[in-house]
PDB file of C-alpha atoms in Angstrom:
ATOM      1  CA  MET Z 286       0.000   0.000   0.000  1.00  0.00           C
ATOM      2  CA  SER Z 287       1.576   3.302  -1.071  1.00  0.00           C
ATOM      3  CA  GLN Z 288       1.881   6.053   1.521  1.00  0.00           C
ATOM      4  CA  PRO Z 289       0.320   9.442   0.719  1.00  0.00           C
ATOM      5  CA  SER Z 290       2.557  12.507   0.686  1.00  0.00           C
ATOM      6  CA  PRO Z 291       2.534  14.612   3.861  1.00  0.00           C
ATOM      7  CA  ALA Z 292      -0.445  16.921   4.179  1.00  0.00           C
ATOM      8  CA  ASP Z 293      -0.311  20.361   5.773  1.00  0.00           C
ATOM      9  CA  THR Z 294      -3.375  19.758   7.948  1.00  0.00           C
ATOM     10  CA  LEU Z 295      -5.395  16.932   9.464  1.00  0.00           C
ATOM     11  CA  THR Z 296      -8.992  17.394  10.584  1.00  0.00           C
ATOM     12  CA  VAL Z 297      -9.775  15.199  13.589  1.00  0.00           C
ATOM     13  CA  GLY Z 298     -13.245  14.489  14.983  1.00  0.00           C
ATOM     14  CA  LEU Z 299     -14.013  12.926  18.368  1.00  0.00           C
ATOM     15  CA  LEU Z 300     -17.052  10.852  19.306  1.00  0.00           C
ATOM     16  CA  GLN Z 301     -17.455  10.973  23.084  1.00  0.00           C
ATOM     17  CA  THR Z 302     -19.832   8.053  23.562  1.00  0.00           C
ATOM     18  CA  ALA Z 303     -21.443   6.254  26.503  1.00  0.00           C
ATOM     19  CA  PRO Z 304     -21.309   2.568  25.526  1.00  0.00           C
ATOM     20  CA  VAL Z 305     -23.121  -0.086  27.533  1.00  0.00           C
ATOM     21  CA  PHE Z 306     -21.218  -3.206  28.508  1.00  0.00           C
ATOM     22  CA  GLY Z 307     -21.991  -6.139  26.226  1.00  0.00           C
ATOM     23  CA  GLN Z 308     -24.426  -4.208  23.988  1.00  0.00           C
ATOM     24  CA  VAL Z 309     -22.238  -4.438  20.889  1.00  0.00           C
ATOM     25  CA  GLU Z 310     -24.856  -3.836  18.199  1.00  0.00           C
ATOM     26  CA  ALA Z 311     -26.416  -0.872  20.023  1.00  0.00           C
ATOM     27  CA  ASN Z 312     -22.997   0.645  20.686  1.00  0.00           C
ATOM     28  CA  VAL Z 313     -22.053   0.314  17.002  1.00  0.00           C
ATOM     29  CA  ARG Z 314     -25.293   1.972  15.910  1.00  0.00           C
ATOM     30  CA  ARG Z 315     -24.688   4.911  18.237  1.00  0.00           C
ATOM     31  CA  ILE Z 316     -21.131   5.364  16.968  1.00  0.00           C
ATOM     32  CA  LEU Z 317     -22.406   5.456  13.384  1.00  0.00           C
ATOM     33  CA  GLU Z 318     -25.137   7.962  14.264  1.00  0.00           C
ATOM     34  CA  LEU Z 319     -22.635  10.349  15.806  1.00  0.00           C
ATOM     35  CA  ARG Z 320     -20.135   9.808  12.989  1.00  0.00           C
ATOM     36  CA  ASP Z 321     -22.650  10.700  10.322  1.00  0.00           C
ATOM     37  CA  GLY Z 322     -23.324  13.987  12.104  1.00  0.00           C
ATOM     38  CA  LEU Z 323     -19.711  15.126  11.740  1.00  0.00           C
ATOM     39  CA  GLY Z 324     -19.596  15.313   7.974  1.00  0.00           C
ATOM     40  CA  ASP Z 325     -16.273  15.506   6.111  1.00  0.00           C
ATOM     41  CA  VAL Z 326     -13.476  14.737   8.594  1.00  0.00           C
ATOM     42  CA  ASP Z 327     -10.084  13.131   7.915  1.00  0.00           C
ATOM     43  CA  LEU Z 328      -9.955  11.020  11.071  1.00  0.00           C
ATOM     44  CA  VAL Z 329     -12.763  10.185  13.516  1.00  0.00           C
ATOM     45  CA  LEU Z 330     -11.930   8.633  16.884  1.00  0.00           C
ATOM     46  CA  THR Z 331     -13.863   6.743  19.559  1.00  0.00           C
ATOM     47  CA  PRO Z 332     -12.953   5.952  23.187  1.00  0.00           C
ATOM     48  CA  GLU Z 333     -11.346   2.816  24.572  1.00  0.00           C
ATOM     49  CA  LEU Z 334     -13.632  -0.239  24.259  1.00  0.00           C
ATOM     50  CA  ALA Z 335     -16.304   1.926  22.606  1.00  0.00           C
ATOM     51  CA  VAL Z 336     -17.822  -1.113  20.891  1.00  0.00           C
ATOM     52  CA  ASN Z 337     -17.976  -3.437  23.910  1.00  0.00           C
ATOM     53  CA  GLY Z 338     -18.252  -1.204  26.965  1.00  0.00           C
ATOM     54  CA  PHE Z 339     -16.325  -1.860  30.170  1.00  0.00           C
ATOM     55  CA  GLY Z 340     -16.877  -4.628  32.711  1.00  0.00           C
ATOM     56  CA  PHE Z 341     -14.967  -4.767  35.992  1.00  0.00           C
ATOM     57  CA  ASP Z 342     -15.466  -8.467  36.683  1.00  0.00           C
ATOM     58  CA  ALA Z 343     -12.450 -10.565  35.644  1.00  0.00           C
ATOM     59  CA  GLY Z 344     -14.849 -13.171  34.262  1.00  0.00           C
ATOM     60  CA  ALA Z 345     -17.049 -10.665  32.410  1.00  0.00           C
ATOM     61  CA  ASP Z 346     -18.084 -11.648  28.884  1.00  0.00           C
ATOM     62  CA  TYR Z 347     -17.005  -8.789  26.632  1.00  0.00           C
ATOM     63  CA  ARG Z 348     -18.477 -10.484  23.557  1.00  0.00           C
ATOM     64  CA  PRO Z 349     -15.125  -9.933  21.798  1.00  0.00           C
ATOM     65  CA  LEU Z 350     -14.924  -9.515  18.038  1.00  0.00           C
ATOM     66  CA  THR Z 351     -12.258 -10.489  15.562  1.00  0.00           C
ATOM     67  CA  ALA Z 352     -10.588  -7.566  13.817  1.00  0.00           C
ATOM     68  CA  ASP Z 353     -12.268  -8.526  10.518  1.00  0.00           C
ATOM     69  CA  ASP Z 354     -15.780  -8.789  11.989  1.00  0.00           C
ATOM     70  CA  GLU Z 355     -18.385  -7.254   9.666  1.00  0.00           C
ATOM     71  CA  ARG Z 356     -19.625  -5.078  12.545  1.00  0.00           C
ATOM     72  CA  LEU Z 357     -16.255  -3.327  12.448  1.00  0.00           C
ATOM     73  CA  SER Z 358     -15.868  -3.304   8.671  1.00  0.00           C
ATOM     74  CA  VAL Z 359     -18.752  -0.825   8.360  1.00  0.00           C
ATOM     75  CA  PHE Z 360     -16.484   1.872   9.799  1.00  0.00           C
ATOM     76  CA  ALA Z 361     -13.974   1.635   6.958  1.00  0.00           C
ATOM     77  CA  ASN Z 362     -16.260   3.232   4.380  1.00  0.00           C
ATOM     78  CA  ARG Z 363     -17.763   6.177   6.235  1.00  0.00           C
ATOM     79  CA  GLY Z 364     -15.449   8.740   4.634  1.00  0.00           C
ATOM     80  CA  GLY Z 365     -11.981   9.421   5.976  1.00  0.00           C
ATOM     81  CA  ALA Z 366     -10.530   7.027   8.544  1.00  0.00           C
ATOM     82  CA  MET Z 367     -11.947   5.905  11.876  1.00  0.00           C
ATOM     83  CA  GLY Z 368     -10.387   4.723  15.122  1.00  0.00           C
ATOM     84  CA  ILE Z 369     -12.452   2.079  16.922  1.00  0.00           C
ATOM     85  CA  GLY Z 370     -11.891   0.749  20.449  1.00  0.00           C
ATOM     86  CA  PHE Z 371     -13.011  -2.853  20.943  1.00  0.00           C
ATOM     87  CA  ALA Z 372     -12.299  -6.155  22.700  1.00  0.00           C
ATOM     88  CA  GLU Z 373     -10.552  -8.391  20.186  1.00  0.00           C
ATOM     89  CA  ALA Z 374     -11.040 -12.146  20.144  1.00  0.00           C
ATOM     90  CA  VAL Z 375      -7.633 -13.837  19.937  1.00  0.00           C
ATOM     91  CA  GLY Z 376      -7.881 -17.578  19.302  1.00  0.00           C
ATOM     92  CA  GLY Z 377      -9.254 -19.415  22.311  1.00  0.00           C
ATOM     93  CA  GLY Z 378      -7.452 -17.315  24.908  1.00  0.00           C
ATOM     94  CA  ARG Z 379      -8.212 -14.072  26.659  1.00  0.00           C
ATOM     95  CA  PRO Z 380      -9.243 -11.118  24.481  1.00  0.00           C
ATOM     96  CA  ARG Z 381      -7.041  -8.111  23.897  1.00  0.00           C
ATOM     97  CA  ASN Z 382      -7.965  -4.489  24.486  1.00  0.00           C
ATOM     98  CA  ALA Z 383      -7.601  -3.283  20.901  1.00  0.00           C
ATOM     99  CA  TYR Z 384      -7.861  -0.134  18.803  1.00  0.00           C
ATOM    100  CA  LEU Z 385      -8.353  -0.353  15.057  1.00  0.00           C
ATOM    101  CA  ILE Z 386      -7.680   2.553  12.701  1.00  0.00           C
ATOM    102  CA  THR Z 387      -9.439   1.723   9.482  1.00  0.00           C
ATOM    103  CA  GLY Z 388     -10.266   3.469   6.222  1.00  0.00           C
ATOM    104  CA  ARG Z 389      -9.899   3.140   2.486  1.00  0.00           C
ATOM    105  CA  GLU Z 390      -6.164   3.875   2.652  1.00  0.00           C
ATOM    106  CA  VAL Z 391      -5.188   2.733   6.142  1.00  0.00           C
ATOM    107  CA  ARG Z 392      -5.589  -0.222   8.470  1.00  0.00           C
ATOM    108  CA  HIS Z 393      -3.662  -0.466  11.733  1.00  0.00           C
ATOM    109  CA  LEU Z 394      -4.348  -2.486  14.886  1.00  0.00           C
ATOM    110  CA  GLN Z 395      -2.876  -1.552  18.260  1.00  0.00           C
ATOM    111  CA  HIS Z 396      -3.188  -3.552  21.490  1.00  0.00           C
ATOM    112  CA  LYS Z 397      -3.051  -2.150  25.009  1.00  0.00           C
ATOM    113  CA  ILE Z 398       0.406  -2.924  26.352  1.00  0.00           C
ATOM    114  CA  HIS Z 399      -0.306  -2.334  30.052  1.00  0.00           C
ATOM    115  CA  PRO Z 400      -3.715  -3.685  31.141  1.00  0.00           C
ATOM    116  CA  VAL Z 401      -4.361  -2.137  34.568  1.00  0.00           C
ATOM    117  CA  SER Z 402      -3.256  -4.577  37.272  1.00  0.00           C
ATOM    118  CA  TYR Z 403      -5.047  -3.136  40.305  1.00  0.00           C
ATOM    119  CA  ALA Z 404      -8.599  -2.702  41.612  1.00  0.00           C
ATOM    120  CA  PRO Z 405     -11.179  -1.816  40.533  1.00  0.00           C
ATOM    121  CA  TRP Z 406      -9.899  -2.459  36.993  1.00  0.00           C
ATOM    122  CA  ASN Z 407      -7.945  -5.718  37.258  1.00  0.00           C
ATOM    123  CA  GLU Z 408      -7.706  -5.802  33.477  1.00  0.00           C
ATOM    124  CA  HIS Z 409      -4.717  -8.122  33.625  1.00  0.00           C
ATOM    125  CA  LEU Z 410      -7.092 -10.880  34.732  1.00  0.00           C
ATOM    126  CA  GLY Z 411      -9.393 -10.495  31.729  1.00  0.00           C
ATOM    127  CA  PHE Z 412      -7.148  -9.195  28.927  1.00  0.00           C
ATOM    128  CA  GLU Z 413      -3.974 -10.418  27.299  1.00  0.00           C
ATOM    129  CA  ALA Z 414      -1.301  -7.701  27.158  1.00  0.00           C
ATOM    130  CA  GLY Z 415      -0.071  -6.346  23.854  1.00  0.00           C
ATOM    131  CA  ASP Z 416       3.615  -6.630  23.038  1.00  0.00           C
ATOM    132  CA  ALA Z 417       4.294  -4.098  20.264  1.00  0.00           C
ATOM    133  CA  LEU Z 418       3.815  -0.438  19.412  1.00  0.00           C
ATOM    134  CA  GLY Z 419       3.216   0.684  15.840  1.00  0.00           C
ATOM    135  CA  THR Z 420       2.204   3.735  13.841  1.00  0.00           C
ATOM    136  CA  ALA Z 421      -0.242   4.467  11.040  1.00  0.00           C
ATOM    137  CA  VAL Z 422      -0.245   7.131   8.346  1.00  0.00           C
ATOM    138  CA  VAL Z 423      -3.511   9.031   7.869  1.00  0.00           C
ATOM    139  CA  ARG Z 424      -3.508  11.548   5.009  1.00  0.00           C
ATOM    140  CA  GLY Z 425       0.270  11.823   5.343  1.00  0.00           C
ATOM    141  CA  ALA Z 426       0.233  12.371   9.116  1.00  0.00           C
ATOM    142  CA  ARG Z 427       1.968   9.690  11.163  1.00  0.00           C
ATOM    143  CA  CYS Z 428      -0.184   8.666  14.130  1.00  0.00           C
ATOM    144  CA  ALA Z 429       0.320   6.341  17.082  1.00  0.00           C
ATOM    145  CA  THR Z 430      -2.289   4.942  19.453  1.00  0.00           C
ATOM    146  CA  VAL Z 431      -1.448   4.875  23.160  1.00  0.00           C
ATOM    147  CA  ILE Z 432      -4.322   3.233  25.027  1.00  0.00           C
ATOM    148  CA  CYS Z 433      -5.222   4.688  28.443  1.00  0.00           C
ATOM    149  CA  ASN Z 434      -2.902   3.138  31.057  1.00  0.00           C
ATOM    150  CA  ASP Z 435      -0.072   2.993  28.523  1.00  0.00           C
ATOM    151  CA  MET Z 436       0.180   6.781  28.956  1.00  0.00           C
ATOM    152  CA  TRP Z 437       1.034   6.228  32.629  1.00  0.00           C
ATOM    153  CA  HIS Z 438       4.210   4.500  31.451  1.00  0.00           C
ATOM    154  CA  PRO Z 439       6.145   7.409  29.865  1.00  0.00           C
ATOM    155  CA  VAL Z 440       8.375   5.203  27.757  1.00  0.00           C
ATOM    156  CA  ILE Z 441       5.395   4.290  25.543  1.00  0.00           C
ATOM    157  CA  PRO Z 442       4.525   7.777  24.236  1.00  0.00           C
ATOM    158  CA  TRP Z 443       8.268   8.520  23.986  1.00  0.00           C
ATOM    159  CA  LEU Z 444       8.775   5.448  21.806  1.00  0.00           C
ATOM    160  CA  ALA Z 445       5.813   6.496  19.666  1.00  0.00           C
ATOM    161  CA  ALA Z 446       7.363   9.917  19.083  1.00  0.00           C
ATOM    162  CA  GLN Z 447      10.734   8.321  18.326  1.00  0.00           C
ATOM    163  CA  ALA Z 448       8.945   6.235  15.688  1.00  0.00           C
ATOM    164  CA  GLY Z 449       7.885   9.484  14.029  1.00  0.00           C
ATOM    165  CA  ALA Z 450       4.386   9.966  15.444  1.00  0.00           C
ATOM    166  CA  GLU Z 451       3.112  13.514  14.994  1.00  0.00           C
ATOM    167  CA  VAL Z 452      -0.311  12.774  16.461  1.00  0.00           C
ATOM    168  CA  LEU Z 453      -0.811  10.701  19.612  1.00  0.00           C
ATOM    169  CA  ILE Z 454      -4.267   9.120  19.791  1.00  0.00           C
ATOM    170  CA  ILE Z 455      -5.176   8.361  23.399  1.00  0.00           C
ATOM    171  CA  PRO Z 456      -8.443   6.386  23.743  1.00  0.00           C
ATOM    172  CA  VAL Z 457      -9.489   6.186  27.396  1.00  0.00           C
ATOM    173  CA  ALA Z 458     -12.164   4.761  29.703  1.00  0.00           C
ATOM    174  CA  SER Z 459     -11.453   6.765  32.866  1.00  0.00           C
ATOM    175  CA  ILE Z 460     -13.772   6.741  35.864  1.00  0.00           C
ATOM    176  CA  GLU Z 461     -14.217   9.460  38.465  1.00  0.00           C
ATOM    177  CA  GLY Z 462     -13.084   7.194  41.333  1.00  0.00           C
ATOM    178  CA  VAL Z 463     -12.936   8.465  44.898  1.00  0.00           C
ATOM    179  CA  ASN Z 464     -11.360  11.795  43.886  1.00  0.00           C
ATOM    180  CA  ALA Z 465     -12.631  12.939  40.509  1.00  0.00           C
ATOM    181  CA  ALA Z 466     -10.786  16.271  40.623  1.00  0.00           C
ATOM    182  CA  GLN Z 467      -7.448  14.565  41.233  1.00  0.00           C
ATOM    183  CA  VAL Z 468      -7.999  12.056  38.417  1.00  0.00           C
ATOM    184  CA  GLN Z 469      -8.778  14.825  35.947  1.00  0.00           C
ATOM    185  CA  ARG Z 470      -5.897  16.990  37.140  1.00  0.00           C
ATOM    186  CA  THR Z 471      -3.455  14.079  36.733  1.00  0.00           C
ATOM    187  CA  TRP Z 472      -4.621  13.437  33.194  1.00  0.00           C
ATOM    188  CA  GLN Z 473      -4.256  17.110  32.313  1.00  0.00           C
ATOM    189  CA  VAL Z 474      -0.657  17.132  33.551  1.00  0.00           C
ATOM    190  CA  ILE Z 475       0.141  13.946  31.602  1.00  0.00           C
ATOM    191  CA  LEU Z 476      -1.384  15.328  28.401  1.00  0.00           C
ATOM    192  CA  GLU Z 477       0.294  18.735  28.586  1.00  0.00           C
ATOM    193  CA  HIS Z 478       3.658  17.183  29.468  1.00  0.00           C
ATOM    194  CA  THR Z 479       3.405  14.809  26.514  1.00  0.00           C
ATOM    195  CA  ALA Z 480       2.401  17.501  24.008  1.00  0.00           C
ATOM    196  CA  LEU Z 481       5.174  19.875  25.072  1.00  0.00           C
ATOM    197  CA  LEU Z 482       8.115  17.510  25.460  1.00  0.00           C
ATOM    198  CA  LEU Z 483       7.312  15.203  22.558  1.00  0.00           C
ATOM    199  CA  GLN Z 484       6.288  18.082  20.283  1.00  0.00           C
ATOM    200  CA  CYS Z 485       3.113  16.446  19.053  1.00  0.00           C
ATOM    201  CA  TYR Z 486      -0.626  16.833  18.868  1.00  0.00           C
ATOM    202  CA  VAL Z 487      -2.354  14.926  21.654  1.00  0.00           C
ATOM    203  CA  VAL Z 488      -5.887  13.642  21.084  1.00  0.00           C
ATOM    204  CA  PHE Z 489      -7.498  12.441  24.315  1.00  0.00           C
ATOM    205  CA  ILE Z 490     -10.815  10.673  23.776  1.00  0.00           C
ATOM    206  CA  ASN Z 491     -12.517   9.540  26.984  1.00  0.00           C
ATOM    207  CA  ARG Z 492     -15.921   7.920  27.235  1.00  0.00           C
ATOM    208  CA  CYS Z 493     -18.784   9.188  29.363  1.00  0.00           C
ATOM    209  CA  GLY Z 494     -21.908   7.819  31.023  1.00  0.00           C
ATOM    210  CA  THR Z 495     -22.316   5.075  33.616  1.00  0.00           C
ATOM    211  CA  ASP Z 496     -21.338   1.495  32.870  1.00  0.00           C
ATOM    212  CA  SER Z 497     -20.995  -1.510  35.188  1.00  0.00           C
ATOM    213  CA  GLY Z 498     -21.788   0.794  38.124  1.00  0.00           C
ATOM    214  CA  ALA Z 499     -18.945   3.253  37.437  1.00  0.00           C
ATOM    215  CA  LYS Z 500     -19.211   6.859  36.247  1.00  0.00           C
ATOM    216  CA  PHE Z 501     -16.952   7.936  33.379  1.00  0.00           C
ATOM    217  CA  TRP Z 502     -16.167  11.634  33.227  1.00  0.00           C
ATOM    218  CA  GLY Z 503     -15.680  12.403  29.525  1.00  0.00           C
ATOM    219  CA  ARG Z 504     -14.017  15.774  28.855  1.00  0.00           C
ATOM    220  CA  SER Z 505     -12.300  14.573  25.711  1.00  0.00           C
ATOM    221  CA  ARG Z 506      -9.914  17.141  24.255  1.00  0.00           C
ATOM    222  CA  ILE Z 507      -7.338  17.935  21.606  1.00  0.00           C
ATOM    223  CA  LEU Z 508      -4.067  19.599  22.601  1.00  0.00           C
ATOM    224  CA  GLY Z 509      -1.541  21.386  20.446  1.00  0.00           C
ATOM    225  CA  PRO Z 510       2.233  20.914  20.710  1.00  0.00           C
ATOM    226  CA  ASP Z 511       2.420  23.982  22.964  1.00  0.00           C
ATOM    227  CA  GLY Z 512       0.122  22.288  25.494  1.00  0.00           C
ATOM    228  CA  SER Z 513      -2.855  24.493  24.676  1.00  0.00           C
ATOM    229  CA  THR Z 514      -6.357  23.008  24.381  1.00  0.00           C
ATOM    230  CA  LEU Z 515      -7.768  23.337  20.871  1.00  0.00           C
ATOM    231  CA  ALA Z 516     -11.157  21.744  21.602  1.00  0.00           C
ATOM    232  CA  GLU Z 517     -12.766  20.158  24.662  1.00  0.00           C
ATOM    233  CA  ALA Z 518     -15.999  18.308  25.430  1.00  0.00           C
ATOM    234  CA  GLY Z 519     -18.112  18.276  28.565  1.00  0.00           C
ATOM    235  CA  GLU Z 520     -19.369  15.247  30.475  1.00  0.00           C
ATOM    236  CA  ALA Z 521     -22.174  14.130  28.131  1.00  0.00           C
ATOM    237  CA  GLU Z 522     -22.256  12.344  24.789  1.00  0.00           C
ATOM    238  CA  THR Z 523     -21.103  14.733  22.093  1.00  0.00           C
ATOM    239  CA  THR Z 524     -18.857  15.289  19.100  1.00  0.00           C
ATOM    240  CA  LEU Z 525     -16.100  17.812  18.553  1.00  0.00           C
ATOM    241  CA  GLN Z 526     -13.376  18.450  16.021  1.00  0.00           C
ATOM    242  CA  ALA Z 527     -10.262  20.483  15.332  1.00  0.00           C
ATOM    243  CA  THR Z 528      -7.855  20.991  12.454  1.00  0.00           C
ATOM    244  CA  LEU Z 529      -4.241  20.137  13.248  1.00  0.00           C
ATOM    245  CA  ASP Z 530      -1.565  22.315  11.616  1.00  0.00           C
ATOM    246  CA  LEU Z 531       1.009  19.693  10.628  1.00  0.00           C
ATOM    247  CA  ALA Z 532       3.193  22.140   8.717  1.00  0.00           C
ATOM    248  CA  ALA Z 533       3.627  24.236  11.856  1.00  0.00           C
ATOM    249  CA  LEU Z 534       4.398  21.127  13.900  1.00  0.00           C
ATOM    250  CA  ARG Z 535       7.093  20.006  11.480  1.00  0.00           C
ATOM    251  CA  ALA Z 536       8.603  23.486  11.469  1.00  0.00           C
ATOM    252  CA  LEU Z 537       8.695  23.408  15.285  1.00  0.00           C
ATOM    253  CA  ARG Z 538      10.480  20.058  15.314  1.00  0.00           C
ATOM    254  CA  ALA Z 539      13.020  21.312  12.777  1.00  0.00           C
ATOM    255  CA  ARG Z 540      13.597  24.547  14.698  1.00  0.00           C
ATOM    256  CA  THR Z 541      13.872  22.920  18.139  1.00  0.00           C
ATOM    257  CA  PRO Z 542      14.959  19.298  17.563  1.00  0.00           C
ATOM    258  CA  LEU Z 543      14.219  17.833  20.991  1.00  0.00           C
ATOM    259  CA  LEU Z 544      13.397  14.399  19.587  1.00  0.00           C
ATOM    260  CA  ALA Z 545      16.474  14.339  17.366  1.00  0.00           C
ATOM    261  CA  GLU Z 546      18.653  15.025  20.423  1.00  0.00           C
ATOM    262  CA  SER Z 547      17.546  11.829  22.168  1.00  0.00           C
ATOM    263  CA  ARG Z 548      20.485   9.650  23.243  1.00  0.00           C
ATOM    264  CA  HIS Z 549      19.367   6.190  22.248  1.00  0.00           C
ATOM    265  CA  ASP Z 550      22.787   4.813  23.106  1.00  0.00           C
ATOM    266  CA  VAL Z 551      22.379   5.883  26.740  1.00  0.00           C
ATOM    267  CA  VAL Z 552      18.933   4.286  26.871  1.00  0.00           C
ATOM    268  CA  LEU Z 553      20.213   1.003  25.451  1.00  0.00           C
ATOM    269  CA  ASN Z 554      23.314   0.947  27.663  1.00  0.00           C
ATOM    270  CA  THR Z 555      21.263   1.640  30.779  1.00  0.00           C
ATOM    271  CA  LEU Z 556      18.829  -1.151  29.973  1.00  0.00           C
ATOM    272  CA  LYS Z 557      21.686  -3.562  29.328  1.00  0.00           C
ATOM    273  CA  ARG Z 558      23.417  -2.558  32.555  1.00  0.00           C
ATOM    274  CA  HIS Z 559      20.208  -2.941  34.539  1.00  0.00           C
ATOM    275  CA  SER Z 560      19.624  -6.411  33.133  1.00  0.00           C
ATOM    276  CA  TRP Z 561      23.226  -7.387  33.939  1.00  0.00           C
ATOM    277  CA  ALA Z 562      22.968  -6.033  37.482  1.00  0.00           C
ATOM    278  CA  GLU Z 563      19.841  -8.107  38.149  1.00  0.00           C
ATOM    279  CA  ALA Z 564      21.675 -11.245  37.021  1.00  0.00           C
ATOM    280  CA  VAL Z 565      24.726 -10.732  39.270  1.00  0.00           C
ATOM    281  CA  PRO Z 566      24.670 -12.943  42.421  1.00  0.00           C
ATOM    282  CA  GLU Z 567      24.399 -11.182  45.770  1.00  0.00           C
ATOM    283  CA  GLY Z 568      27.813 -10.110  47.067  1.00  0.00           C
ATOM    284  CA  HIS Z 569      29.326  -9.575  43.617  1.00  0.00           C
ATOM    285  CA  ASP Z 570      29.787  -6.172  42.020  1.00  0.00           C
ATOM    286  CA  PRO Z 571      28.799  -5.850  38.380  1.00  0.00           C
ATOM    287  CA  VAL Z 572      31.378  -4.474  35.970  1.00  0.00           C
ATOM    288  CA  VAL Z 573      30.122  -1.120  34.749  1.00  0.00           C
TER     289      VAL Z 573
END
């Protein structure tokens, strides 16, 4: 598949939905309804597990779909590309928390690398972890998908930027928890930090509504590489969009080459040294 030449802009639309756990067909219909209301957009994005909803029981039946399921294929021909969060059936084992970017000129599947391993999520009991990070090109813009908890592991967005990502897509299913203000403040810090230091557009798409007894707080947003908010939703189901200035982003990266300065040799040497140190028997000093 040939790659399109870089475009100067990318118009991104967000569908902040309130899926219901296990109601796959109804969730798909609602996504399509909201998508059709956006009109001509280059890339339309949904939240994490937008097709299946979220269940907190380790034995919950997500009704997982294969990546080529016809219920997902309908998104490929809606105009532009779409990003779809769903539970992917993988053989006879546990499903994977997946995100599919699909369109006439692009198809890319990303799996969540860090399923949350603590209550109330306990995703590691119900989902198989992903083991790779890739990128996709949408209208000449290189994009990477970093699913929810993967953003809490800074090496993942850094690796995405090192792979050339100009747009970080961050599908999320974040609940209010015991301190809603703190949760939202933490996410804002993470998003601004990522946009500024990785010199990229950050597209945060959270779900809303109540599912499996938990309240999801929405407030999806799009941030520019200076950390500013270009568009932001409230707490209810809605759509929003913004046009990303890719030419300005590329000029910024050329003018202030933070990513190009990265010392990959130091990263690799530190990882090797750490692995060696762990293997040295107690009482012996590693050679460093």
